[in-house]
Coordinates of N, CA and C in Angstrom, one line a residue:
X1 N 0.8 -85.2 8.0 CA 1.6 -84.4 7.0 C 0.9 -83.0 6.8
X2 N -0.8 -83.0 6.8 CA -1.3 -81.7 6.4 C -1.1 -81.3 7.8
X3 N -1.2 -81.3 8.8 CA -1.0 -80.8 10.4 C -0.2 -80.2 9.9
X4 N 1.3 -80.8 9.6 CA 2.7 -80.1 9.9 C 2.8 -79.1 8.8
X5 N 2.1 -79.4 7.8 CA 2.4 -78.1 6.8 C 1.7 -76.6 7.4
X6 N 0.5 -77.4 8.4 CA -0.4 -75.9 8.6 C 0.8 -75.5 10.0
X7 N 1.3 -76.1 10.5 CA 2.2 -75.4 11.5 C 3.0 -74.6 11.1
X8 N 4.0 -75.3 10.1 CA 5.1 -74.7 9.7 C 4.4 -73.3 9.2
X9 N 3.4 -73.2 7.6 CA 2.6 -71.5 7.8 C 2.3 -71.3 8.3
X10 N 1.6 -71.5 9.9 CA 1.9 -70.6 10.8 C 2.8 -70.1 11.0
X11 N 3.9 -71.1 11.4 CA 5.4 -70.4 12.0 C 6.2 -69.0 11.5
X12 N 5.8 -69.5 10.5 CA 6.4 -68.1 9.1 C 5.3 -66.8 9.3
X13 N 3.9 -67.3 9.6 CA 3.0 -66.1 9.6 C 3.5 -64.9 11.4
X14 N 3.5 -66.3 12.1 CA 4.2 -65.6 13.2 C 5.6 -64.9 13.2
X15 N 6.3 -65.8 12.5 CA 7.8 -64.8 12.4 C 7.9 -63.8 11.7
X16 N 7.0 -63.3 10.8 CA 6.4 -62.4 9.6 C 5.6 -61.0 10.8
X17 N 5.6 -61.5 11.4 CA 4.4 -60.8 12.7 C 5.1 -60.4 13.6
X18 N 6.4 -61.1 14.0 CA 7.2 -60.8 14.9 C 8.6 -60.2 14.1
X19 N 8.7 -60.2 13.1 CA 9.5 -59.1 12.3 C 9.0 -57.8 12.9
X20 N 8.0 -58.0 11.2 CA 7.1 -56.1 11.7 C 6.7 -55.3 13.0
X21 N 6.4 -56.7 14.4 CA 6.7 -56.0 15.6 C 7.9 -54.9 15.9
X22 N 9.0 -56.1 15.7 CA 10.3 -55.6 16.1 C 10.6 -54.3 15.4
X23 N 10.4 -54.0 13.8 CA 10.4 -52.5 13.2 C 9.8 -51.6 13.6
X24 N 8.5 -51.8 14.2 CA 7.7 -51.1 14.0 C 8.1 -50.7 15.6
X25 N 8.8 -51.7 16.9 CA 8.8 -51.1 17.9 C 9.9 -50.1 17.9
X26 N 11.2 -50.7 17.1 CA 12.1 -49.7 17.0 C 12.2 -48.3 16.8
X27 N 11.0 -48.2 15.4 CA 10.7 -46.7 15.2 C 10.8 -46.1 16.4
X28 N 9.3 -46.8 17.1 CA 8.8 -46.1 18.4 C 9.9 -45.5 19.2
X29 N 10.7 -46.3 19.6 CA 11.7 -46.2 20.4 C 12.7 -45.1 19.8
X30 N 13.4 -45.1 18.7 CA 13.8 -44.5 18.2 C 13.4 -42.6 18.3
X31 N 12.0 -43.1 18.0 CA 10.9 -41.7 18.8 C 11.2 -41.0 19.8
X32 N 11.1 -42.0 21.0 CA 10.8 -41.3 22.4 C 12.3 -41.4 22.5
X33 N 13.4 -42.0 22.2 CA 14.8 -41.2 22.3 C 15.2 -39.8 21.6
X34 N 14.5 -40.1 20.7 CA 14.8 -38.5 20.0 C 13.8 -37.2 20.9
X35 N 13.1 -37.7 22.2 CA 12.3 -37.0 22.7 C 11.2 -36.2 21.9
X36 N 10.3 -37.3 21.1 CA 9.9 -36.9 20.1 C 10.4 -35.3 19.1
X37 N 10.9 -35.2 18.9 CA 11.4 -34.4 17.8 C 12.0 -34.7 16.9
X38 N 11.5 -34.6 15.7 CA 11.6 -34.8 14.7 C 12.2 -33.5 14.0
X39 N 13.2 -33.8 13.5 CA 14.8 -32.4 12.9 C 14.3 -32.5 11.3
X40 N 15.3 -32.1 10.7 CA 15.1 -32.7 9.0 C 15.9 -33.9 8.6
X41 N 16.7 -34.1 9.7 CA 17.7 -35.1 9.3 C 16.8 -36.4 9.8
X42 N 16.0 -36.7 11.0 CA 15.1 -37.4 11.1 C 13.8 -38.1 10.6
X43 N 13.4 -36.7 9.9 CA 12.1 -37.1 8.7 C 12.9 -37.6 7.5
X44 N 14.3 -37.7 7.0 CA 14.7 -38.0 6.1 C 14.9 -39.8 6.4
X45 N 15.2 -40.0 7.8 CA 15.2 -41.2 8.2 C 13.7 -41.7 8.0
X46 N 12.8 -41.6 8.7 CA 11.0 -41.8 8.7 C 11.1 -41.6 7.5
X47 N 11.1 -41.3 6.2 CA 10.6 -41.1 4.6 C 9.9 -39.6 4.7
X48 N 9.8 -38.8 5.7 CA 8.7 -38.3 5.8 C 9.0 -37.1 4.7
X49 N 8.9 -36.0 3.7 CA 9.4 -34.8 3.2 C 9.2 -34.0 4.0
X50 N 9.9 -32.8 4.1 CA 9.6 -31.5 5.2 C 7.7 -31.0 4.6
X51 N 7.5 -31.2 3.7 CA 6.4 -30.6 2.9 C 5.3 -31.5 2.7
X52 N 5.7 -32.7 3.0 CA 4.5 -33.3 2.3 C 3.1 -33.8 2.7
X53 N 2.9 -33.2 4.1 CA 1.6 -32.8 4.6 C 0.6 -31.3 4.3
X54 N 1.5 -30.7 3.5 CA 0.9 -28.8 3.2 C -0.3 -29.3 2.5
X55 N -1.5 -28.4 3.2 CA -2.7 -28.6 2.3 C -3.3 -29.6 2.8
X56 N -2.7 -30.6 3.8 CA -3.8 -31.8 3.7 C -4.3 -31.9 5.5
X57 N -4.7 -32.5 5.0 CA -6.1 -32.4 6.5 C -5.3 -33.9 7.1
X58 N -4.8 -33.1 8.9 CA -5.0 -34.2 9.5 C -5.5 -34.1 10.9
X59 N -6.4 -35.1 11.5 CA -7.0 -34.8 12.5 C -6.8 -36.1 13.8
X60 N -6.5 -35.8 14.6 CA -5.6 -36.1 15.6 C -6.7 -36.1 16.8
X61 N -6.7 -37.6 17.5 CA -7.2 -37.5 18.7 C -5.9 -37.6 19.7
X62 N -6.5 -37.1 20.8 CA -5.7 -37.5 22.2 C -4.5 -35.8 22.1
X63 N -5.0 -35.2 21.0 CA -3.9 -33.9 21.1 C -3.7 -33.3 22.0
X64 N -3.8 -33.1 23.4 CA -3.9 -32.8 24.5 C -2.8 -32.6 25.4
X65 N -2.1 -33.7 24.9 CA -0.5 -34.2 25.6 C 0.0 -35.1 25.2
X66 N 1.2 -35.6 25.2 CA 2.0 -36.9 25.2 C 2.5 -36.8 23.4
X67 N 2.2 -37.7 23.2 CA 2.5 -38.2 21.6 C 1.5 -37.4 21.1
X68 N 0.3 -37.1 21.1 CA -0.9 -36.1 20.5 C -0.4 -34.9 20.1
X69 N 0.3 -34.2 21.1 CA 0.3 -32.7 21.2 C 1.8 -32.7 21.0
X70 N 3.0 -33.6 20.4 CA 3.6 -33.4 19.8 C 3.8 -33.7 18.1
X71 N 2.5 -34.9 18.1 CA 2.0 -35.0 16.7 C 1.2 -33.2 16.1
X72 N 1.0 -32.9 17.1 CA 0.4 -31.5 16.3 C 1.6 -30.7 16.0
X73 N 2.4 -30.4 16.4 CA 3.1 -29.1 16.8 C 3.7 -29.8 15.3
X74 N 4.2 -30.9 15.0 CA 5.1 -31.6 13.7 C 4.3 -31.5 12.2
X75 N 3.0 -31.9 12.5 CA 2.2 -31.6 11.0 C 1.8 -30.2 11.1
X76 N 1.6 -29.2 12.1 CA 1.9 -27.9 11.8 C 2.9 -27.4 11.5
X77 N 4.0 -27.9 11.7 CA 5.3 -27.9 11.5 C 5.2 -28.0 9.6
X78 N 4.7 -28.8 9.4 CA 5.1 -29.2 7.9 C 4.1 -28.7 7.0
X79 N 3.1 -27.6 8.0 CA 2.0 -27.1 7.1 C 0.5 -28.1 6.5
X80 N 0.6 -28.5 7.6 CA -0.9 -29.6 7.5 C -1.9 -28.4 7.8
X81 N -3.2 -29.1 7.3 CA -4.4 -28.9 8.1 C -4.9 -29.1 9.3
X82 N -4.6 -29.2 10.3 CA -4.6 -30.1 11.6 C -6.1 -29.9 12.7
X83 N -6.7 -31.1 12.3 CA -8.0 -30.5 13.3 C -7.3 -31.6 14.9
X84 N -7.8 -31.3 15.9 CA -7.3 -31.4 17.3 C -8.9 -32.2 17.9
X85 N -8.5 -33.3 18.5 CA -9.9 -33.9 19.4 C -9.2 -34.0 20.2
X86 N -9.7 -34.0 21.6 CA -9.4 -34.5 22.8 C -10.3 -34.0 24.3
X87 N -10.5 -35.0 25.3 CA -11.5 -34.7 26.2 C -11.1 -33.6 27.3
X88 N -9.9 -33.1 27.3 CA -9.0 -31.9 28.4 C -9.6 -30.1 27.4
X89 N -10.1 -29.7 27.6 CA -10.5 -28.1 26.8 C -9.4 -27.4 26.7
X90 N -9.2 -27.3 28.7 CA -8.1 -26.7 28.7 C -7.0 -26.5 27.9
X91 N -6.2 -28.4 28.0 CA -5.0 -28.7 27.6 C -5.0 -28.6 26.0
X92 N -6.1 -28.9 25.0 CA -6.4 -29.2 24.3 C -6.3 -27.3 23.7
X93 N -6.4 -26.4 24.4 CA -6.7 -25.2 23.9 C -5.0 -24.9 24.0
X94 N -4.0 -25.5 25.0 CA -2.7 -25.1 25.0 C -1.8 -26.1 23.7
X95 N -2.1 -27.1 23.4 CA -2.0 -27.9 22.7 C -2.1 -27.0 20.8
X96 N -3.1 -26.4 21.1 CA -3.4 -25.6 19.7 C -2.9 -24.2 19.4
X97 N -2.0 -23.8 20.5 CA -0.7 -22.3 20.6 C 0.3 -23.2 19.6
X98 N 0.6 -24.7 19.4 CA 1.8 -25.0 18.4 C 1.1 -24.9 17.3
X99 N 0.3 -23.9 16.9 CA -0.2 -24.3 15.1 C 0.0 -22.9 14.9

């Protein structure tokens, strides 16, 4: 009887896990169909405010390319503080023309 109770909270801990997978993959997805761009009608979807990064520090690895270097271009977008890491100089110097 104690076995099956510890299975069954598992079961629930796993489907609780495989919930928040599934949301959390959607977003993503959601993401790269909107070819990362984020409009105002989209941050209204994400919770995000057009403003609510102004003033605050955010610092970003990988800004270089891909998801990075469109994560910069969005919290400069919204008036972040944006510091940039990444191992490319070059790309990482083209990456920091969106701020």
């Amino acid at each position: 009887a104690e076995l099956k109770q510890r299975l069954c909270a598992m079961n629930r801990r796993y489907a609780v896990l495989a919930l928040v997978c599934a949301l959390v993959c959607g977003r993503i997805m959601q993401f790269i169909f909107a070819e990362g761009d984020f409009g105002v009608s989209d941050a209204a979807i994400w919770g995000i405010a057009p403003h609510e990064f102004e003033d605050k520090v955010v610092w970003i690895t990988g800004a270089s390319s891909g998801i990075g270097e469109a994560l910069v271009a969005e919290f400069c977008a919204r008036g972040a503080v944006v510091v940039l890491s990444a191992r490319n100089e070059t790309a990482l110097k083209k990456a920091q023309k969106h701020c």
